[in-house]
PDB file of N, CA and C and ligand atoms in Angstrom:
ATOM      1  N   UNK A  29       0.842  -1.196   0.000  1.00  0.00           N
ATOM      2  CA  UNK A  29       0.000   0.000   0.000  1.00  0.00           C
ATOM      3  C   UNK A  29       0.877   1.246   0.000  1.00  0.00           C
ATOM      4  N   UNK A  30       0.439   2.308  -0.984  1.00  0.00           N
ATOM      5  CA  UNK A  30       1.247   3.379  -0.837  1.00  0.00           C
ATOM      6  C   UNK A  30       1.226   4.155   0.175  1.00  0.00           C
ATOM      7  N   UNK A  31       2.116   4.555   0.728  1.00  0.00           N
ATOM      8  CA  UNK A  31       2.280   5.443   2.155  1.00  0.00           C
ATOM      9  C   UNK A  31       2.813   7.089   1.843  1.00  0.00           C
ATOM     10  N   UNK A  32       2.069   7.629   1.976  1.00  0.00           N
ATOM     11  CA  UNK A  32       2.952   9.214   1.826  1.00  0.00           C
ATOM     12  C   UNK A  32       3.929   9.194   2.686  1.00  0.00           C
ATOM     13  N   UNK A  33       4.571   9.191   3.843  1.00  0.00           N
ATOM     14  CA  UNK A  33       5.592   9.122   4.244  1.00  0.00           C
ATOM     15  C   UNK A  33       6.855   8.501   3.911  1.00  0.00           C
ATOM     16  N   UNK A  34       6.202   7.306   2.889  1.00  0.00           N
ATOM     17  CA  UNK A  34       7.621   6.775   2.126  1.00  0.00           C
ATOM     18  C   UNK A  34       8.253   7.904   1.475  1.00  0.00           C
ATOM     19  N   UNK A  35       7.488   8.772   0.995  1.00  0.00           N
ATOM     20  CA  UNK A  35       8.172   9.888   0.345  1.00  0.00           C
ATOM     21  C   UNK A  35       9.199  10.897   1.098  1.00  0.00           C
ATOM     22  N   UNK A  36       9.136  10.735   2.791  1.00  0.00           N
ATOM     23  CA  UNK A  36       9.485  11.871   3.253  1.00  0.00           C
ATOM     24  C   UNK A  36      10.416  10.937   4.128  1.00  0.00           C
ATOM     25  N   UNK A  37      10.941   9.579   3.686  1.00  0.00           N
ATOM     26  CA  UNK A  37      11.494   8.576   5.076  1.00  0.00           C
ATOM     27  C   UNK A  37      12.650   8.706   4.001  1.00  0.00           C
ATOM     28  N   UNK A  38      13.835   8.802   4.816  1.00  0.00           N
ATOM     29  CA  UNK A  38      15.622   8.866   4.040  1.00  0.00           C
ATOM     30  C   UNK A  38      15.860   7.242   5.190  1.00  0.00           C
ATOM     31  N   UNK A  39      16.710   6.710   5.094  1.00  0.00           N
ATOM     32  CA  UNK A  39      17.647   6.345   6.321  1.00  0.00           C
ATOM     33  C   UNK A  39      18.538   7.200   7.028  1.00  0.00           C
ATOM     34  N   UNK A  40      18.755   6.415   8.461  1.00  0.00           N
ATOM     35  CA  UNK A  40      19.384   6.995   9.579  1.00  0.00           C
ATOM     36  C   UNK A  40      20.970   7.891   9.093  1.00  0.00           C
ATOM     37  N   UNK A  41      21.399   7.048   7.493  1.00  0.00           N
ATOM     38  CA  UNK A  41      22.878   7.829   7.287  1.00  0.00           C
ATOM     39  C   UNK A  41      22.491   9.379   6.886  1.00  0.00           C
ATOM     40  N   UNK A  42      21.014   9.393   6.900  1.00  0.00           N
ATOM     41  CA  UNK A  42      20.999  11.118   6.034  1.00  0.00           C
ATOM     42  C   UNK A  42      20.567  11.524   7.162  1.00  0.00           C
ATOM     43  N   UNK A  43      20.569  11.188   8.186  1.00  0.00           N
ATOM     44  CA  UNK A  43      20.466  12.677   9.346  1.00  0.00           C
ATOM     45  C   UNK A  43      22.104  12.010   9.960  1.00  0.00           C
ATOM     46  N   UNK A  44      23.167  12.091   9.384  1.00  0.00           N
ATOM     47  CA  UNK A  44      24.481  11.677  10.223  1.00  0.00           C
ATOM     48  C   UNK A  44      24.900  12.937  10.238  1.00  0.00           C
ATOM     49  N   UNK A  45      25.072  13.734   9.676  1.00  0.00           N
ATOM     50  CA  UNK A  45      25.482  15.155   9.323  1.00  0.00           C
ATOM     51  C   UNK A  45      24.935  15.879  10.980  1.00  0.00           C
ATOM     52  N   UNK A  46      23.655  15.846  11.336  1.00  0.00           N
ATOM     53  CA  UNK A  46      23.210  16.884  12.429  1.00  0.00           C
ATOM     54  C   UNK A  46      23.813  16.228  13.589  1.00  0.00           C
ATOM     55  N   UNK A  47      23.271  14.502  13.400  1.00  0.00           N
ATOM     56  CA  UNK A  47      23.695  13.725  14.565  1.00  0.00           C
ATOM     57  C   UNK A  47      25.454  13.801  15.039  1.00  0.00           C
ATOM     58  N   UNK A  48      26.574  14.250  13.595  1.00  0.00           N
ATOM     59  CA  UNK A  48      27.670  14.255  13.838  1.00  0.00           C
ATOM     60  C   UNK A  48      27.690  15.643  14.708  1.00  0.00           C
ATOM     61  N   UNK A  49      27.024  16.365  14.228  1.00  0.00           N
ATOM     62  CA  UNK A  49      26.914  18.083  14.881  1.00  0.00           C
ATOM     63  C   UNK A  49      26.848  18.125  16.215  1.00  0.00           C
ATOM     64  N   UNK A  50      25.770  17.195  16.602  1.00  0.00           N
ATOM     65  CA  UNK A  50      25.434  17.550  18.283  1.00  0.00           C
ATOM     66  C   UNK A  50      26.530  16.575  19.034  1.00  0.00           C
ATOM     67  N   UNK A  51      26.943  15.579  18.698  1.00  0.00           N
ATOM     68  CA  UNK A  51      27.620  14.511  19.596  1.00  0.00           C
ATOM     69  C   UNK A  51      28.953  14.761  19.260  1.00  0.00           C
ATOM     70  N   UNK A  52      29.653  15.281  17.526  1.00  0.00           N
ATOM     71  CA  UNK A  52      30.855  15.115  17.723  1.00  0.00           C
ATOM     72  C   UNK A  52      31.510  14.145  17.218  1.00  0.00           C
ATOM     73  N   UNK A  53      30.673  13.127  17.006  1.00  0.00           N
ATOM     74  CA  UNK A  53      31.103  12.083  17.019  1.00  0.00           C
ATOM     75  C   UNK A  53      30.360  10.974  15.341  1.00  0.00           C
ATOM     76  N   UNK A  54      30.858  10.619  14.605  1.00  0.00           N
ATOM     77  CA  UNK A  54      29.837   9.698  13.915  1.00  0.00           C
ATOM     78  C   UNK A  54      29.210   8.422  14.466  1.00  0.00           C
ATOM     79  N   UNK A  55      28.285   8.909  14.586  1.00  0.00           N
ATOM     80  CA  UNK A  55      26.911   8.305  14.660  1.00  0.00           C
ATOM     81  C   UNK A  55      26.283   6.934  14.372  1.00  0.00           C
ATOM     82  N   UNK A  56      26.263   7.029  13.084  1.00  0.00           N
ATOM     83  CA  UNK A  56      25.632   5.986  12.168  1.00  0.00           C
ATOM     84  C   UNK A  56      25.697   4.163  12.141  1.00  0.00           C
ATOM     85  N   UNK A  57      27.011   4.475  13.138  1.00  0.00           N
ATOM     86  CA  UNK A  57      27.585   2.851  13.690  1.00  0.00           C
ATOM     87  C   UNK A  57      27.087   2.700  14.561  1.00  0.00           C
ATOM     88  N   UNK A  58      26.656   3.296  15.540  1.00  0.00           N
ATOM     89  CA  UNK A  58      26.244   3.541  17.576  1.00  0.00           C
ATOM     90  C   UNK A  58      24.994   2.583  17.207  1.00  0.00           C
ATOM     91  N   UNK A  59      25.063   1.576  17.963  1.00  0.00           N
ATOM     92  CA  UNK A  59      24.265   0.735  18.764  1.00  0.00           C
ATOM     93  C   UNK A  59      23.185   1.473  19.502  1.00  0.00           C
ATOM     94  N   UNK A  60      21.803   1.183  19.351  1.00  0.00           N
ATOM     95  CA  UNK A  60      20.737   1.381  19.900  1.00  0.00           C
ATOM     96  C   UNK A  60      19.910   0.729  20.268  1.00  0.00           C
ATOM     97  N   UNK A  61      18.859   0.794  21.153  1.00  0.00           N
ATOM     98  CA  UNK A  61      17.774  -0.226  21.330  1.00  0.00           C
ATOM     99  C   UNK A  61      16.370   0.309  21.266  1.00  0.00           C
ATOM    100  N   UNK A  62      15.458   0.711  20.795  1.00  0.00           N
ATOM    101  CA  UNK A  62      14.065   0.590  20.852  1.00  0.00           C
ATOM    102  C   UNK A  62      13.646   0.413  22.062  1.00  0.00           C
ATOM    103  N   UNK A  63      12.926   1.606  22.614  1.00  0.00           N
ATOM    104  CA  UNK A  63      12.541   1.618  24.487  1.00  0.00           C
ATOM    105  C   UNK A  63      11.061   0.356  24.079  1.00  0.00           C
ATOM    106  N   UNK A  64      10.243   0.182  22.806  1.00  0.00           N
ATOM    107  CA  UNK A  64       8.834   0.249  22.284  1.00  0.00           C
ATOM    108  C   UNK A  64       8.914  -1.525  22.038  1.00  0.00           C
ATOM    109  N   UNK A  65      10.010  -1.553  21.575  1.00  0.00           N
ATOM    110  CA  UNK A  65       9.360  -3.149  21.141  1.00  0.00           C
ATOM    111  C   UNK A  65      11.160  -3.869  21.287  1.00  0.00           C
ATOM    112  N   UNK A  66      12.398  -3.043  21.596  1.00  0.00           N
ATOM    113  CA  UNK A  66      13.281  -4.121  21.791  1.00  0.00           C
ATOM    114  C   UNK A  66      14.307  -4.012  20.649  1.00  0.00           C
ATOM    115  N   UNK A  67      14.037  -3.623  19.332  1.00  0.00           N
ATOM    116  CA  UNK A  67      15.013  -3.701  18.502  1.00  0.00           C
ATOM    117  C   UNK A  67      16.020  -3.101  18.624  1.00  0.00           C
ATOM    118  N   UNK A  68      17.030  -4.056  18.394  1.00  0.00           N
ATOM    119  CA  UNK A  68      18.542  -3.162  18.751  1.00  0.00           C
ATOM    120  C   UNK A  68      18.847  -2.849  17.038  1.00  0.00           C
ATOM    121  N   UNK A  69      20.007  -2.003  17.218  1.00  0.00           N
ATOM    122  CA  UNK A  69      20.145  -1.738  15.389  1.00  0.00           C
ATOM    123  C   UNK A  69      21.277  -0.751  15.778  1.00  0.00           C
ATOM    124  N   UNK A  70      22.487  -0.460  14.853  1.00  0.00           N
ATOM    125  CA  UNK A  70      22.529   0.800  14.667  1.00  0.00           C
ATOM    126  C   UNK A  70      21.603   2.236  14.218  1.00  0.00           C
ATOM    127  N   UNK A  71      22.114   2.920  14.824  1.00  0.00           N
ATOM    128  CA  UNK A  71      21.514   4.253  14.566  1.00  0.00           C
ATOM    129  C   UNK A  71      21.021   4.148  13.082  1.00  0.00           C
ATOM    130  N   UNK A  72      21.935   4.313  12.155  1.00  0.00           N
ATOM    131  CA  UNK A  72      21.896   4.627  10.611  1.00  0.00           C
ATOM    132  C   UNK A  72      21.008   3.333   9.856  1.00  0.00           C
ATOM    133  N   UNK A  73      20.375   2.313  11.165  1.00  0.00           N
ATOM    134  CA  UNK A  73      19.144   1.571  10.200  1.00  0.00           C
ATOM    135  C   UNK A  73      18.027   2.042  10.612  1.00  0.00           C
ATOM    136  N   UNK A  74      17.625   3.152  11.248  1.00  0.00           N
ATOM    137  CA  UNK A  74      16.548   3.804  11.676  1.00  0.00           C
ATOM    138  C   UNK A  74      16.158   4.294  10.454  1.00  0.00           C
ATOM    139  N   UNK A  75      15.056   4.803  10.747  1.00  0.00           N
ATOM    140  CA  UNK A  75      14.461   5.658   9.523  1.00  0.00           C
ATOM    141  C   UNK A  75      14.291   6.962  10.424  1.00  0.00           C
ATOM    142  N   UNK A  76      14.551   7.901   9.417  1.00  0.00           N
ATOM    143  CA  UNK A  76      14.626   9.325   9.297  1.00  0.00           C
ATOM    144  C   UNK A  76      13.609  10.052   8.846  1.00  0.00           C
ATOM    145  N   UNK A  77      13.227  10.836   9.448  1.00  0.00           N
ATOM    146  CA  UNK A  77      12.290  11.537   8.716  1.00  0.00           C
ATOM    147  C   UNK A  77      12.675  13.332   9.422  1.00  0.00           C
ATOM    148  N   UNK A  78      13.168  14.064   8.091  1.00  0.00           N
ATOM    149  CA  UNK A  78      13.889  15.066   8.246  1.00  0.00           C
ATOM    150  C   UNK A  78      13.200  16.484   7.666  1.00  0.00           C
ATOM    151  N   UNK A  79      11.680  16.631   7.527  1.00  0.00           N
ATOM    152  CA  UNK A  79      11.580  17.416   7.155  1.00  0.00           C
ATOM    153  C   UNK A  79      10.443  17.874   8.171  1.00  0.00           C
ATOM    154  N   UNK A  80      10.179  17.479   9.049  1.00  0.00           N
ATOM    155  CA  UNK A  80       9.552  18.271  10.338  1.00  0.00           C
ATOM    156  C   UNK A  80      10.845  19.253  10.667  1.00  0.00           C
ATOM    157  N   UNK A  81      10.107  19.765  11.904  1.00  0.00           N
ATOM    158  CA  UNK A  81      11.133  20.614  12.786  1.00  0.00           C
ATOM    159  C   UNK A  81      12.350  19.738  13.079  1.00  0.00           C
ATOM    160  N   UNK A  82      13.479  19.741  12.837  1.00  0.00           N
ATOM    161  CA  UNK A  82      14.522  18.908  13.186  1.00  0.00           C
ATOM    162  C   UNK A  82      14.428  17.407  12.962  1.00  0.00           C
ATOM    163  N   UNK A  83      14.845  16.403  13.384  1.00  0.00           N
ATOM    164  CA  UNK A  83      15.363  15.140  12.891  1.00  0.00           C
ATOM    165  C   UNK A  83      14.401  14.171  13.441  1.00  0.00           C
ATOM    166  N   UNK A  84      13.998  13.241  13.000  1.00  0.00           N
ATOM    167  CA  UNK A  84      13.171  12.228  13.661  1.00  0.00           C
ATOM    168  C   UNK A  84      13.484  10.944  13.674  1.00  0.00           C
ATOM    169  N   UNK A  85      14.242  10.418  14.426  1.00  0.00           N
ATOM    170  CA  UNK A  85      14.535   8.883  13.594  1.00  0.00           C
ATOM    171  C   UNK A  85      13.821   7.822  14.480  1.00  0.00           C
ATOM    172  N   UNK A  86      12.771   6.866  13.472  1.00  0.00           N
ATOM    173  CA  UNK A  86      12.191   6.192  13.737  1.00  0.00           C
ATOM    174  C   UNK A  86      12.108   4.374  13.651  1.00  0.00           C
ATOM    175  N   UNK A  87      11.845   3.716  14.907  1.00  0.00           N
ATOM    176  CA  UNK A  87      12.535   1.944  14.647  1.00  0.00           C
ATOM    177  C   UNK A  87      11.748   1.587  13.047  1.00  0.00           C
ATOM    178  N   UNK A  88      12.343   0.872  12.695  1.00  0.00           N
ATOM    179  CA  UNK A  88      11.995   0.434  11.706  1.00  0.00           C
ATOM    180  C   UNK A  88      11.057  -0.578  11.636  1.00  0.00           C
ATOM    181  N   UNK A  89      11.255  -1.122  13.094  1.00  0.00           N
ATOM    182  CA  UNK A  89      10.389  -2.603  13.171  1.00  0.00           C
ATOM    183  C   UNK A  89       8.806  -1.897  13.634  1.00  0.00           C
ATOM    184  N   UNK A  90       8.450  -1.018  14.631  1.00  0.00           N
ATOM    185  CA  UNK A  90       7.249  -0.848  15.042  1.00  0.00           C
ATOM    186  C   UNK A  90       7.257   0.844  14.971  1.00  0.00           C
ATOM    187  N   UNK A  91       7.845   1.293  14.186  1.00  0.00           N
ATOM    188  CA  UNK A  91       7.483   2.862  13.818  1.00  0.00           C
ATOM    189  C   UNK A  91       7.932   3.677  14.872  1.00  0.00           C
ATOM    190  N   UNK A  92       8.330   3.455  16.267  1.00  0.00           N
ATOM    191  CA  UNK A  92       8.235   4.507  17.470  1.00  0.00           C
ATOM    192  C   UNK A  92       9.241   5.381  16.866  1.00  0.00           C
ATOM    193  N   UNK A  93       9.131   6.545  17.590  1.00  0.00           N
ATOM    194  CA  UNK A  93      10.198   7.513  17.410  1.00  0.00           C
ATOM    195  C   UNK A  93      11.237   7.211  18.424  1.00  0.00           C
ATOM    196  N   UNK A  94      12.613   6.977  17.997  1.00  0.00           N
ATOM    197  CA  UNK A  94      13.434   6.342  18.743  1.00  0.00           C
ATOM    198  C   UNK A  94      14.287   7.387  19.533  1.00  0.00           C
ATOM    199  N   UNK A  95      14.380   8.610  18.417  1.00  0.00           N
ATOM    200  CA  UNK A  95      15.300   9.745  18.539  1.00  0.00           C
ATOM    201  C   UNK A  95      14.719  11.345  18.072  1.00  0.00           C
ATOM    202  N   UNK A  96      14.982  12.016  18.614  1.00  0.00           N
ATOM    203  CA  UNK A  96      14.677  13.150  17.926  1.00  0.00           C
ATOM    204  C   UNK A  96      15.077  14.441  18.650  1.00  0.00           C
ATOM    205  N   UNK A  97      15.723  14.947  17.573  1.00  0.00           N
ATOM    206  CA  UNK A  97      16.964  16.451  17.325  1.00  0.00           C
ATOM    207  C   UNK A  97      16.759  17.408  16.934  1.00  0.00           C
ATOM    208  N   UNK A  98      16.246  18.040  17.821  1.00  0.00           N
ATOM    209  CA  UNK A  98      15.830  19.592  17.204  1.00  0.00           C
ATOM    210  C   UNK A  98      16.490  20.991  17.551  1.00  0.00           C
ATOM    211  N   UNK A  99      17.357  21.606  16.671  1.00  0.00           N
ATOM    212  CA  UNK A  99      18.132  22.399  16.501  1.00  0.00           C
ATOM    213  C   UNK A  99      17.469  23.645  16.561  1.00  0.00           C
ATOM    214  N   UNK A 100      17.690  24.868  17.049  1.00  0.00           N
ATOM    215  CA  UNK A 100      17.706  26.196  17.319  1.00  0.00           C
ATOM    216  C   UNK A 100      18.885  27.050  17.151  1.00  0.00           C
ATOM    217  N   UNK A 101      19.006  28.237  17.149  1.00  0.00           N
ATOM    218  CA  UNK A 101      20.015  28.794  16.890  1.00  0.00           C
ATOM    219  C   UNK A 101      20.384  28.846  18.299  1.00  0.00           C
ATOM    220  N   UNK A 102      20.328  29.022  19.352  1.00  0.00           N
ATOM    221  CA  UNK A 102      20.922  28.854  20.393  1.00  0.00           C
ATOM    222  C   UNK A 102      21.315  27.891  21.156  1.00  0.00           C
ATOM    223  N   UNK A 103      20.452  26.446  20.883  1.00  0.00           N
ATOM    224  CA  UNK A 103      20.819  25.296  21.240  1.00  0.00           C
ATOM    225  C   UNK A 103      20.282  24.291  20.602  1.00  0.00           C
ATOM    226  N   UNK A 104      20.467  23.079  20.707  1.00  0.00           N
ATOM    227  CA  UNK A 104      20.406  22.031  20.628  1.00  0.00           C
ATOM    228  C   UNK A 104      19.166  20.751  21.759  1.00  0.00           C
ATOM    229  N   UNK A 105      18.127  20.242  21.017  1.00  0.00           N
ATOM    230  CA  UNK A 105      17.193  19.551  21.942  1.00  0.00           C
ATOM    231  C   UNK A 105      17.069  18.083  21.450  1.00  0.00           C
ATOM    232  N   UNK A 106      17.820  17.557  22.840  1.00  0.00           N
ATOM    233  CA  UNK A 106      18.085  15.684  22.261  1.00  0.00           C
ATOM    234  C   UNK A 106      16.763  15.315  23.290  1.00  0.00           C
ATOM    235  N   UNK A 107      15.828  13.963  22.534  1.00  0.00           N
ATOM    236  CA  UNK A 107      14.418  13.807  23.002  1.00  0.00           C
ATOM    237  C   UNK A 107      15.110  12.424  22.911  1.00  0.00           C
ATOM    238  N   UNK A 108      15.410  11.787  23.541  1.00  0.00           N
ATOM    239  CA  UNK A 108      15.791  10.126  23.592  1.00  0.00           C
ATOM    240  C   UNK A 108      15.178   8.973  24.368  1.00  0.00           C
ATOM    241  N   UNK A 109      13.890   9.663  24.664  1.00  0.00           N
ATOM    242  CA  UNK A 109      12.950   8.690  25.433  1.00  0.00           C
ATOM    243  C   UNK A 109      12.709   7.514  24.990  1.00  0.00           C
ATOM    244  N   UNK A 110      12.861   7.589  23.423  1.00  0.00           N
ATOM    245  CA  UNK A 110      12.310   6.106  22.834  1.00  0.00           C
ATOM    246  C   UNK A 110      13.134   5.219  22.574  1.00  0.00           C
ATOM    247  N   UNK A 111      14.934   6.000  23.490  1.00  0.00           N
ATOM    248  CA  UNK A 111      15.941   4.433  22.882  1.00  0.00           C
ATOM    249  C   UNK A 111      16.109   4.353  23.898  1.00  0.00           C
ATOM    250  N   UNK A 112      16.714   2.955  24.448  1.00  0.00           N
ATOM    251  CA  UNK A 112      16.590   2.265  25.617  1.00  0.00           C
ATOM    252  C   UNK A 112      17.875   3.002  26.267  1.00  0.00           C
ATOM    253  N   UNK A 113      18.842   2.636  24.988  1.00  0.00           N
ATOM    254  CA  UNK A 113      20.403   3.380  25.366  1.00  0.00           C
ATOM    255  C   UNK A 113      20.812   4.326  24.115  1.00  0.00           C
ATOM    256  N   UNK A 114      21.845   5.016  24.189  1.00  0.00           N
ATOM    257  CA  UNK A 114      22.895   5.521  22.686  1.00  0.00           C
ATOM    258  C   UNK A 114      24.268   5.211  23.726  1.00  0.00           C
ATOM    259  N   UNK A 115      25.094   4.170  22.568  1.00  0.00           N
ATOM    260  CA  UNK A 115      26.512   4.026  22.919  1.00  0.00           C
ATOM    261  C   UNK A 115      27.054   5.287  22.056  1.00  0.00           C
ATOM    262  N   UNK A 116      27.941   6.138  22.583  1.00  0.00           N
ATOM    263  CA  UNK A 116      29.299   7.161  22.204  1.00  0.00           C
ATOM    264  C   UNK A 116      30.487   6.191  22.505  1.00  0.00           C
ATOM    265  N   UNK A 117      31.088   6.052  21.413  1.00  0.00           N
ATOM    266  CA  UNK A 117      32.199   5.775  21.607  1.00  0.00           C
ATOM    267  C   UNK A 117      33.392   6.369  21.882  1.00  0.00           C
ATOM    268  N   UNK A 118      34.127   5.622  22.770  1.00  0.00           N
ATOM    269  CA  UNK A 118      35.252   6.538  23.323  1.00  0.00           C
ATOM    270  C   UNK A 118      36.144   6.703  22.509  1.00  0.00           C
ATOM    271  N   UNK A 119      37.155   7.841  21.992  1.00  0.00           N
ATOM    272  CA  UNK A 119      38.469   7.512  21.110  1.00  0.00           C
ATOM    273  C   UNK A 119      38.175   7.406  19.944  1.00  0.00           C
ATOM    274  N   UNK A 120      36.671   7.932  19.255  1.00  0.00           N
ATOM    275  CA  UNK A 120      36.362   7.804  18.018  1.00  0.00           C
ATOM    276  C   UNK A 120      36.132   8.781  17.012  1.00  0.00           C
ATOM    277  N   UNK A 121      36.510   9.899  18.072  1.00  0.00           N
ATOM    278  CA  UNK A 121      36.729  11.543  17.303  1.00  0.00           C
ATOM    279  C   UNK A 121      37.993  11.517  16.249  1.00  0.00           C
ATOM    280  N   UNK A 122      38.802  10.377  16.237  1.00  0.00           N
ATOM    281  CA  UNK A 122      39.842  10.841  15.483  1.00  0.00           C
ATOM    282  C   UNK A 122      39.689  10.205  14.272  1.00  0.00           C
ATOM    283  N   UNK A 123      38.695   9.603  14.077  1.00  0.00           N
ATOM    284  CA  UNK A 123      38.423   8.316  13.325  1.00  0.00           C
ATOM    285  C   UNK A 123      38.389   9.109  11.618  1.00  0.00           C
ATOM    286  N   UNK A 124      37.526  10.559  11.956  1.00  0.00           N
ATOM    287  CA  UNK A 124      36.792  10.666  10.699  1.00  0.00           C
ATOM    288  C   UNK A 124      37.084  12.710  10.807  1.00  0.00           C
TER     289      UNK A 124
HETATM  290 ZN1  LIG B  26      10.655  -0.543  17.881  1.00  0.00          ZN
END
C-alpha cells in the first residue's frame, strides 16, 4: 500500500550530518535499542524523517520515534525517550 511518508522517510545515514553536529562524534555505527518493542540496530538503520522541525529517527520494526533532534540557533534539543540506550564511543573523534 502506498504510504505518503515513504516519500518523506531517508535512512538513519541522512540525518548523520546533524547527529555528527550535536555529539561530535559519527553516529551511524552507535548501537541502539528501541525503548517500544526491543530492537537493537545501529543508529543509521533507523528511519529518518527530516523534514519536520529537526530530525526524527524512527525503529523500523514498530514505527516509534526512537530519537529526535531539534536544533535552534541557540541550542540544541536531544528527546531520547524512545531508545533504551545511545553508545558514544570513546576515542572515536579521530576516526573521521
Ligand atoms: Zn521498535
Amino acid at each position: 500500500m502506498f504510504d505518503i511518508t515513504q516519500e518523506l522517510m531517508l535512512d538513519g545515514n541522512a540525518a548523520a550530518g546533524i547527529l555528527h553536529d550535536v555529539f561530535s562524534a559519527e553516529m551511524t555505527a552507535s548501537p541502539t535499542e528501541c525503548a517500544n518493542c526491543g530492537k537493537r540496530g545501529e543508529l543509521g538503520t533507523l528511519l529518518a524523517f527530516l523534514h519536520g522541525p529537526g530530525v526524527v529517527l524512527r525503529c523500523p520494526v514498530c514505527r516509534s520515534v526512537v530519537l529526535r533532534v531539534v536544533e535552534t540557533p541557540r541550542a540544541v534539543y536531544l528527546d531520547a525517550r524512545g531508545a533504551v540506550y545511545l553508545r558514544l564511543e570513546k576515542g572515536g573523534l579521530s576516526r573521521g
